[in-house]
Short mmCIF file of C-alpha atoms and ligand atoms in Angstrom, two decimals:
data_model
loop_
_atom_site.label_atom_id
_atom_site.label_comp_id
_atom_site.label_asym_id
_atom_site.label_seq_id
_atom_site.Cartn_x
_atom_site.Cartn_y
_atom_site.Cartn_z
CA MET L 27 -110.89 -122.90 -124.57
CA THR L 28 -108.25 -119.64 -121.88
CA THR L 29 -110.03 -116.96 -121.88
CA ASN L 30 -109.42 -114.20 -119.45
CA VAL L 31 -113.36 -112.98 -119.20
CA GLN L 32 -116.59 -114.51 -118.31
CA THR L 33 -118.42 -118.08 -119.57
CA ARG L 34 -122.15 -118.10 -119.99
CA LEU L 35 -123.26 -121.97 -120.25
CA THR L 36 -126.85 -121.84 -121.19
CA GLY L 37 -127.53 -125.13 -120.13
CA PRO L 38 -124.22 -126.54 -119.69
CA LEU L 39 -125.42 -129.70 -117.95
CA ALA L 40 -126.95 -130.53 -121.99
CA THR L 41 -123.56 -130.82 -122.77
CA THR L 42 -122.55 -133.30 -119.68
CA ARG L 43 -120.43 -136.63 -120.16
CA ASP L 44 -122.05 -139.68 -119.61
CA LEU L 45 -120.99 -141.16 -116.05
CA SER L 46 -121.19 -144.84 -116.67
CA GLY L 47 -118.91 -146.02 -115.12
CA HIS L 48 -117.30 -143.52 -112.91
CA ARG L 49 -117.05 -143.69 -109.72
CA ALA L 50 -116.67 -140.02 -108.22
CA VAL L 51 -116.69 -138.63 -104.24
CA VAL L 52 -118.87 -135.69 -102.31
CA THR L 53 -117.51 -135.18 -99.10
CA GLY L 54 -120.80 -133.19 -97.21
CA GLY L 55 -122.68 -135.24 -99.51
CA ALA L 56 -125.96 -136.02 -96.99
CA GLY L 57 -126.64 -132.37 -96.62
CA GLY L 58 -127.14 -129.35 -98.12
CA ILE L 59 -126.07 -128.74 -102.06
CA GLY L 60 -123.64 -132.32 -101.98
CA THR L 61 -126.89 -134.44 -102.25
CA VAL L 62 -127.83 -132.53 -104.84
CA THR L 63 -124.27 -132.93 -106.32
CA THR L 64 -124.90 -135.97 -105.41
CA ARG L 65 -128.09 -137.24 -106.65
CA ALA L 66 -127.16 -135.30 -109.67
CA LEU L 67 -124.16 -137.39 -110.53
CA ALA L 68 -125.79 -140.75 -109.26
CA GLU L 69 -128.29 -140.05 -112.08
CA ARG L 70 -125.58 -139.82 -114.98
CA GLY L 71 -124.22 -143.12 -114.07
CA ALA L 72 -121.10 -142.51 -111.37
CA THR L 73 -121.21 -144.36 -108.78
CA VAL L 74 -120.87 -141.44 -105.56
CA TYR L 75 -119.85 -142.17 -102.11
CA ILE L 76 -120.63 -139.62 -99.94
CA GLY L 77 -117.52 -139.21 -97.13
CA ALA L 78 -120.18 -138.18 -93.72
CA ARG L 79 -119.16 -137.40 -90.60
CA HIS L 80 -122.78 -139.49 -88.93
CA THR L 81 -122.74 -142.66 -91.00
CA GLU L 82 -126.50 -143.19 -89.80
CA ARG L 83 -128.13 -140.23 -90.45
CA ALA L 84 -126.46 -140.17 -94.19
CA GLU L 85 -128.31 -143.54 -94.70
CA VAL L 86 -131.48 -142.21 -94.20
CA VAL L 87 -130.52 -139.62 -96.72
CA ARG L 88 -128.80 -142.40 -98.95
CA HIS L 89 -132.18 -144.43 -99.22
CA SER L 90 -134.25 -140.95 -99.57
CA VAL L 91 -132.34 -140.63 -102.72
CA LEU L 92 -131.80 -144.39 -104.61
CA ALA L 93 -136.00 -144.47 -103.96
CA ALA L 94 -137.30 -141.07 -104.93
CA HIS L 95 -135.16 -141.31 -108.29
CA ARG L 96 -135.27 -145.13 -108.87
CA LEU L 97 -131.93 -145.16 -109.11
CA PRO L 98 -129.79 -148.75 -108.29
CA ARG L 99 -128.55 -149.39 -104.46
CA THR L 100 -125.05 -149.74 -105.32
CA ARG L 101 -125.10 -146.32 -106.81
CA ILE L 102 -124.68 -144.47 -103.56
CA GLN L 103 -122.31 -145.01 -100.84
CA VAL L 104 -121.37 -143.72 -97.26
CA VAL L 105 -118.79 -143.64 -96.32
CA ALA L 106 -117.33 -142.16 -92.90
CA LEU L 107 -115.06 -139.03 -93.72
CA ASP L 108 -114.19 -136.58 -90.38
CA LEU L 109 -112.49 -133.98 -91.88
CA THR L 110 -110.59 -133.10 -89.12
CA ASP L 111 -109.72 -136.16 -88.32
CA ALA L 112 -106.30 -137.19 -90.33
CA ASP L 113 -107.19 -141.50 -88.75
CA SER L 114 -110.71 -140.87 -91.12
CA ILE L 115 -109.27 -139.12 -93.98
CA ARG L 116 -105.86 -141.17 -94.25
CA ARG L 117 -109.22 -144.63 -94.00
CA PHE L 118 -111.77 -143.67 -96.68
CA ALA L 119 -108.86 -142.80 -98.72
CA ASP L 120 -107.67 -145.61 -98.51
CA GLU L 121 -110.98 -147.62 -98.65
CA VAL L 122 -111.67 -145.19 -101.68
CA GLY L 123 -108.73 -144.76 -103.52
CA GLN L 124 -108.55 -148.19 -104.71
CA ALA L 125 -110.04 -147.39 -107.70
CA PRO L 126 -109.76 -144.93 -110.41
CA ILE L 127 -112.07 -142.07 -109.47
CA GLN L 128 -113.05 -139.50 -111.78
CA THR L 129 -114.61 -136.82 -110.22
CA LEU L 130 -113.97 -135.24 -106.17
CA VAL L 131 -116.25 -132.58 -104.95
CA LEU L 132 -114.77 -131.46 -101.73
CA ASN L 133 -118.47 -129.86 -100.53
CA ALA L 134 -118.22 -130.05 -96.68
CA ALA L 135 -118.20 -127.05 -93.95
CA MET L 136 -118.75 -125.62 -91.88
CA SER L 137 -119.25 -122.10 -90.71
CA SER L 138 -119.27 -118.98 -88.37
CA VAL L 139 -118.92 -120.74 -85.28
CA PRO L 140 -117.30 -120.02 -81.89
CA PHE L 141 -113.62 -120.25 -82.20
CA GLY L 142 -112.80 -124.33 -81.85
CA ARG L 143 -109.28 -126.01 -82.56
CA ASP L 144 -108.70 -129.18 -84.17
CA ALA L 145 -105.95 -131.69 -83.58
CA ASN L 146 -102.95 -129.72 -83.81
CA GLY L 147 -104.65 -126.75 -82.39
CA THR L 148 -105.53 -125.00 -85.71
CA GLU L 149 -109.04 -122.92 -86.12
CA LEU L 150 -111.96 -125.36 -86.70
CA GLN L 151 -112.70 -123.80 -89.79
CA PHE L 152 -109.88 -124.25 -91.96
CA ALA L 153 -109.00 -127.00 -90.85
CA THR L 154 -112.54 -128.84 -91.55
CA ASN L 155 -113.39 -126.18 -94.56
CA HIS L 156 -109.44 -126.75 -95.70
CA LEU L 157 -106.95 -128.47 -94.31
CA GLY L 158 -108.92 -131.53 -94.31
CA HIS L 159 -109.44 -131.10 -98.18
CA PHE L 160 -106.14 -130.91 -98.62
CA ALA L 161 -105.51 -134.39 -97.36
CA LEU L 162 -108.09 -136.03 -98.65
CA THR L 163 -106.86 -134.62 -102.28
CA GLY L 164 -103.37 -135.79 -101.70
CA GLY L 165 -104.80 -138.90 -100.40
CA LEU L 166 -107.11 -139.49 -103.23
CA LEU L 167 -104.80 -138.05 -106.04
CA PRO L 168 -102.96 -141.51 -107.20
CA ALA L 169 -106.89 -143.57 -107.67
CA LEU L 170 -107.84 -139.99 -109.67
CA GLU L 171 -104.37 -140.04 -111.54
CA SER L 172 -104.85 -143.33 -112.60
CA SER L 173 -108.17 -142.95 -114.57
CA ALA L 174 -108.73 -139.98 -117.71
CA GLY L 175 -109.54 -136.75 -117.28
CA ALA L 176 -110.26 -136.76 -113.04
CA ARG L 177 -111.59 -133.30 -112.42
CA VAL L 178 -111.37 -131.79 -108.60
CA VAL L 179 -114.21 -129.35 -108.23
CA THR L 180 -113.81 -127.10 -104.72
CA VAL L 181 -116.82 -125.63 -103.53
CA SER L 182 -115.93 -122.21 -101.88
CA SER L 183 -117.54 -118.22 -102.18
CA ALA L 184 -118.04 -115.84 -103.53
CA LEU L 185 -116.99 -113.85 -100.59
CA TYR L 186 -114.07 -115.22 -101.24
CA PRO L 187 -112.66 -111.69 -102.12
CA ASN L 188 -113.24 -110.59 -98.97
CA GLY L 189 -110.89 -112.94 -97.11
CA LYS L 190 -107.93 -111.95 -95.54
CA LEU L 191 -105.86 -115.26 -95.85
CA ASP L 192 -103.34 -114.54 -91.83
CA LEU L 193 -101.10 -118.16 -92.29
CA GLY L 194 -99.18 -116.70 -89.02
CA ARG L 195 -102.45 -116.37 -87.19
CA LEU L 196 -104.66 -120.01 -87.98
CA ASP L 197 -104.04 -121.11 -84.23
CA ASP L 198 -104.81 -117.09 -82.61
CA PRO L 199 -108.16 -116.51 -80.92
CA SER L 200 -107.65 -113.41 -80.19
CA GLY L 201 -110.11 -110.48 -82.06
CA TYR L 202 -111.71 -114.03 -84.06
CA SER L 203 -114.70 -113.24 -85.38
CA PRO L 204 -116.69 -116.40 -86.92
CA GLY L 205 -117.19 -114.35 -90.08
CA ARG L 206 -114.25 -113.61 -91.55
CA ALA L 207 -112.44 -116.96 -89.72
CA TYR L 208 -115.68 -118.44 -92.99
CA ILE L 209 -113.99 -116.16 -95.38
CA ARG L 210 -110.64 -117.05 -94.71
CA SER L 211 -111.51 -120.93 -95.37
CA LYS L 212 -113.34 -120.03 -98.73
CA LEU L 213 -110.67 -117.93 -99.82
CA ALA L 214 -107.70 -120.77 -99.13
CA ASN L 215 -110.59 -122.96 -100.86
CA ALA L 216 -110.24 -120.28 -103.79
CA VAL L 217 -106.16 -120.19 -104.21
CA PHE L 218 -105.94 -123.57 -103.06
CA ALA L 219 -107.84 -124.18 -106.27
CA VAL L 220 -106.15 -122.39 -108.67
CA GLU L 221 -102.98 -123.35 -106.93
CA LEU L 222 -103.68 -127.12 -107.27
CA ASP L 223 -104.72 -126.80 -111.04
CA ARG L 224 -100.91 -125.05 -111.44
CA ARG L 225 -99.76 -127.73 -109.78
CA LEU L 226 -101.54 -130.91 -111.69
CA VAL L 227 -100.43 -129.04 -114.69
CA THR L 228 -96.86 -128.33 -114.30
CA ALA L 229 -96.65 -132.37 -113.43
CA GLY L 230 -98.15 -132.89 -116.85
CA GLY L 231 -100.79 -135.43 -115.93
CA ALA L 232 -104.87 -135.32 -117.26
CA VAL L 233 -106.04 -134.50 -113.89
CA ARG L 234 -107.78 -130.48 -113.35
CA SER L 235 -108.53 -128.73 -110.76
CA PHE L 236 -111.94 -126.37 -111.10
CA GLY L 237 -113.75 -123.53 -107.63
CA ALA L 238 -116.99 -123.17 -107.64
CA HIS L 239 -119.75 -122.14 -105.19
CA PRO L 240 -123.93 -121.92 -105.29
CA GLY L 241 -124.43 -118.12 -104.56
CA MET L 242 -126.79 -117.99 -101.37
CA ALA L 243 -128.19 -121.43 -100.87
CA ARG L 244 -131.41 -121.97 -98.44
CA THR L 245 -129.33 -124.57 -96.35
CA PRO L 246 -128.93 -125.28 -92.54
CA LEU L 247 -125.44 -123.79 -93.55
CA HIS L 248 -127.15 -120.63 -91.86
CA THR L 249 -128.98 -121.78 -89.01
CA THR L 250 -124.83 -122.45 -86.55
CA TYR L 251 -123.49 -117.72 -85.83
CA PRO L 252 -123.21 -118.07 -82.65
CA SER L 253 -125.17 -113.87 -82.67
CA ALA L 254 -129.47 -114.25 -82.65
CA VAL L 255 -129.06 -111.31 -84.76
CA THR L 256 -126.31 -112.93 -87.43
CA ARG L 257 -128.83 -115.64 -87.48
CA VAL L 258 -132.08 -113.52 -88.12
CA VAL L 259 -130.68 -111.46 -90.82
CA THR L 260 -128.71 -114.46 -92.16
CA GLY L 261 -132.28 -116.20 -92.76
CA MET L 262 -134.24 -113.68 -94.22
CA LEU L 263 -131.37 -112.41 -96.47
CA ALA L 264 -131.91 -116.59 -97.17
CA ARG L 265 -135.63 -116.32 -97.80
CA THR L 266 -135.30 -113.60 -100.54
CA ILE L 267 -132.73 -113.97 -102.55
CA GLY L 268 -131.25 -116.94 -101.89
CA ARG L 269 -132.02 -120.48 -103.56
CA ASP L 270 -132.78 -123.61 -103.27
CA PRO L 271 -130.38 -125.98 -102.86
CA GLU L 272 -131.17 -127.39 -106.68
CA PRO L 273 -131.23 -124.60 -108.74
CA ALA L 274 -128.46 -122.88 -106.30
CA ASP L 275 -125.69 -125.85 -107.47
CA ILE L 276 -126.26 -125.06 -111.26
CA GLY L 277 -122.07 -123.79 -111.66
CA ILE L 278 -121.24 -126.83 -109.35
CA LEU L 279 -123.03 -128.97 -111.62
CA ALA L 280 -121.59 -127.53 -114.62
CA ALA L 281 -117.34 -128.03 -113.31
CA ALA L 282 -117.89 -131.19 -112.04
CA LEU L 283 -119.80 -132.59 -115.25
CA SER L 284 -119.84 -129.76 -118.16
CA THR L 285 -117.30 -130.08 -121.14
CA GLU L 286 -117.84 -126.85 -121.88
CA VAL L 287 -116.09 -125.01 -118.93
CA THR L 288 -112.48 -124.16 -118.86
CA PRO L 289 -110.53 -123.69 -115.08
CA ASP L 290 -109.21 -121.26 -115.28
CA LEU L 291 -112.27 -119.89 -113.94
CA PHE L 292 -114.51 -119.43 -110.87
CA TRP L 293 -117.59 -121.58 -111.53
CA GLY L 294 -121.22 -120.80 -109.55
CA PRO L 295 -124.72 -119.81 -110.34
CA ILE L 296 -126.41 -116.32 -112.08
CA GLY L 297 -130.11 -115.15 -113.48
CA SER L 298 -133.91 -116.21 -111.68
CA ARG L 299 -133.82 -117.52 -108.51
CA ARG L 300 -135.48 -120.95 -109.69
CA ASN L 301 -132.99 -121.32 -113.54
CA PRO L 302 -130.24 -119.92 -113.37
CA HIS L 303 -127.41 -120.48 -115.79
CA ALA L 304 -123.68 -121.37 -114.87
CA ILE L 305 -121.16 -118.73 -115.31
CA GLY L 306 -117.75 -118.22 -115.11
CA VAL L 307 -115.69 -115.51 -114.33
CA PRO L 308 -112.36 -114.35 -113.38
CA TYR L 309 -110.64 -115.49 -109.86
CA ALA L 310 -109.84 -112.10 -108.48
CA ARG L 311 -106.37 -110.91 -107.78
CA PRO L 312 -105.72 -113.17 -104.13
CA ALA L 313 -107.48 -116.68 -105.32
CA LYS L 314 -104.62 -116.24 -108.52
CA ASP L 315 -101.69 -114.95 -105.87
CA ARG L 316 -99.11 -117.41 -106.64
CA ALA L 317 -96.60 -117.17 -103.42
CA LEU L 318 -99.80 -116.62 -102.00
CA GLY L 319 -100.88 -119.97 -103.60
CA ALA L 320 -97.05 -121.74 -102.75
CA ALA L 321 -97.53 -120.19 -98.92
CA LEU L 322 -100.91 -121.82 -98.53
CA TRP L 323 -99.62 -125.14 -100.15
CA SER L 324 -95.66 -125.57 -98.14
CA ALA L 325 -98.73 -124.38 -94.71
CA SER L 326 -100.87 -127.00 -96.04
CA GLU L 327 -97.97 -129.26 -95.88
CA THR L 328 -96.52 -128.51 -92.52
CA LEU L 329 -100.21 -128.25 -90.42
CA THR L 330 -101.36 -131.97 -92.28
CA GLY L 331 -98.37 -134.32 -92.30
CA VAL L 332 -99.40 -134.80 -96.74
CA SER L 333 -97.16 -134.03 -98.77
CA PHE L 334 -97.90 -134.37 -102.36
CA LEU L 335 -97.61 -132.78 -105.55
CA SER L 336 -94.53 -130.80 -103.90
CA GLY L 337 -91.50 -131.15 -106.47
CA SER L 338 -94.73 -129.82 -109.02
CA GLU L 339 -94.13 -125.84 -107.83
CA PRO L 340 -94.76 -123.89 -110.60
CA ALA L 341 -91.92 -120.79 -110.92
CA ILE L 342 -93.27 -117.64 -108.71
CA ARG L 343 -92.28 -114.70 -111.49
N1 NAP Y 5 -126.12 -122.48 -98.65
C1 NAP Y 5 -124.58 -121.69 -98.59
O1 NAP Y 5 -125.11 -119.92 -98.88
C2 NAP Y 5 -123.83 -121.40 -98.83
C3 NAP Y 5 -122.62 -120.36 -99.83
C4 NAP Y 5 -121.73 -120.55 -100.44
C5 NAP Y 5 -120.36 -121.02 -99.93
N2 NAP Y 5 -121.11 -122.91 -99.69
C6 NAP Y 5 -120.78 -123.22 -99.67
O2 NAP Y 5 -120.95 -124.65 -100.11
C7 NAP Y 5 -120.86 -125.85 -99.72
C8 NAP Y 5 -121.78 -127.35 -99.04
O3 NAP Y 5 -122.23 -126.50 -97.91
P1 NAP Y 5 -124.06 -126.45 -97.48
O4 NAP Y 5 -124.48 -125.58 -98.08
O5 NAP Y 5 -124.95 -127.18 -98.36
O6 NAP Y 5 -123.41 -126.44 -96.15
P2 NAP Y 5 -124.19 -128.18 -95.12
O7 NAP Y 5 -126.02 -127.80 -95.72
O8 NAP Y 5 -124.28 -126.92 -94.00
O9 NAP Y 5 -123.71 -129.08 -95.10
C9 NAP Y 5 -122.21 -129.12 -94.98
C10 NAP Y 5 -121.96 -130.58 -95.03
O10 NAP Y 5 -120.35 -130.39 -94.76
C11 NAP Y 5 -120.24 -131.28 -93.91
N3 NAP Y 5 -119.19 -131.10 -92.80
C12 NAP Y 5 -119.32 -130.24 -91.67
N4 NAP Y 5 -118.02 -130.93 -91.37
C13 NAP Y 5 -117.30 -132.17 -90.90
C14 NAP Y 5 -116.38 -132.82 -91.02
N5 NAP Y 5 -115.55 -132.44 -90.31
N6 NAP Y 5 -116.24 -133.88 -91.95
C15 NAP Y 5 -117.28 -134.16 -92.79
N7 NAP Y 5 -118.65 -133.71 -93.29
C16 NAP Y 5 -118.69 -132.36 -92.93
C17 NAP Y 5 -122.05 -131.70 -92.96
O11 NAP Y 5 -122.13 -133.12 -92.46
P3 NAP Y 5 -122.68 -132.66 -90.55
O12 NAP Y 5 -123.90 -133.18 -91.46
O13 NAP Y 5 -121.80 -133.76 -90.34
O14 NAP Y 5 -122.66 -131.88 -89.95
C18 NAP Y 5 -122.84 -130.96 -94.29
O15 NAP Y 5 -123.52 -132.56 -95.21
C19 NAP Y 5 -119.71 -125.52 -98.61
O16 NAP Y 5 -118.62 -125.68 -98.81
C20 NAP Y 5 -120.53 -123.79 -97.93
O17 NAP Y 5 -118.98 -123.40 -98.11
C21 NAP Y 5 -122.89 -122.39 -99.35
#
């Protein structure tokens, strides 16, 4: 099914696949939206590998989810992953990618922090939210390709169309705005989701790439803004219009699990705060921009030193 109009799913999780025997990865699975995604996959039978910076804290989350939902101990595993550290990404991919992976959820993010850089000098939110996930996807691609019909779900934000992907200024602190840098990284997530799917289709395999978002959700993500005013305003917004992580996760889960979703749409929640539906809407123009997709891919390969699907770039007309 391919469509250019929105698709609203009333019961996407009623049409999920049985995930017994599946292996799944959720980055940032030890907090916020990622924990809900981890639990939903584990409940359906998948073994879920949580990529986490703070493994001790992640183990506490793991134990509480396993106990609360009476899941077998092996159903959730914690593996160290720091998305700003190339060696950590490589170790994670080497360990977890030893066997086929059916679901990769690129969920972890940092939001709206003061200007910082990764080891190569790239602005930290872009490095964490996009580059780390780019390198991880490259590292796990053989494991994804070796399972039938694997999915990569990149978690972006509904605000991505407001971003500017100024690839020539990724190390430039002048005029830095924490919020704008976050939105730039979320635009990169959306452009990546679309470009990855193009390249996967061109390569002719069965892996597909989906983009999704949680709307506004009440998670720790909104507590890091350097400006006290922004923290207060966003906190109020999260309390009044934000959803709890579980209902907010519906579009991400639909993208990961439902048999009714298509990769050409961007998936998120719509409707009531407690019981939303999943909706897929067409991507906004910058996410579909083929030249921008190719430029992001090339910049990401240069900045990470990780190259994949490079012979599979679709022709730009
Ligand atoms: N909450 C919202 O309203 C909202 C809206 C739009 C989009 N989103 C997106 O939804 C996704 C989940 O966000 P959330 O709200 O659940 O945020 P969250 O509660 O802050 O969780 C983010 C997770 O990312 C992990 N993380 C941060 N930096 C990392 C790094 N360098 N390496 C590995 N893991 C790292 C964090 O781990 P630590 O504990 O180690 O920091 C944490 O587990 C993100 O992609 C976010 O952009 C959220």
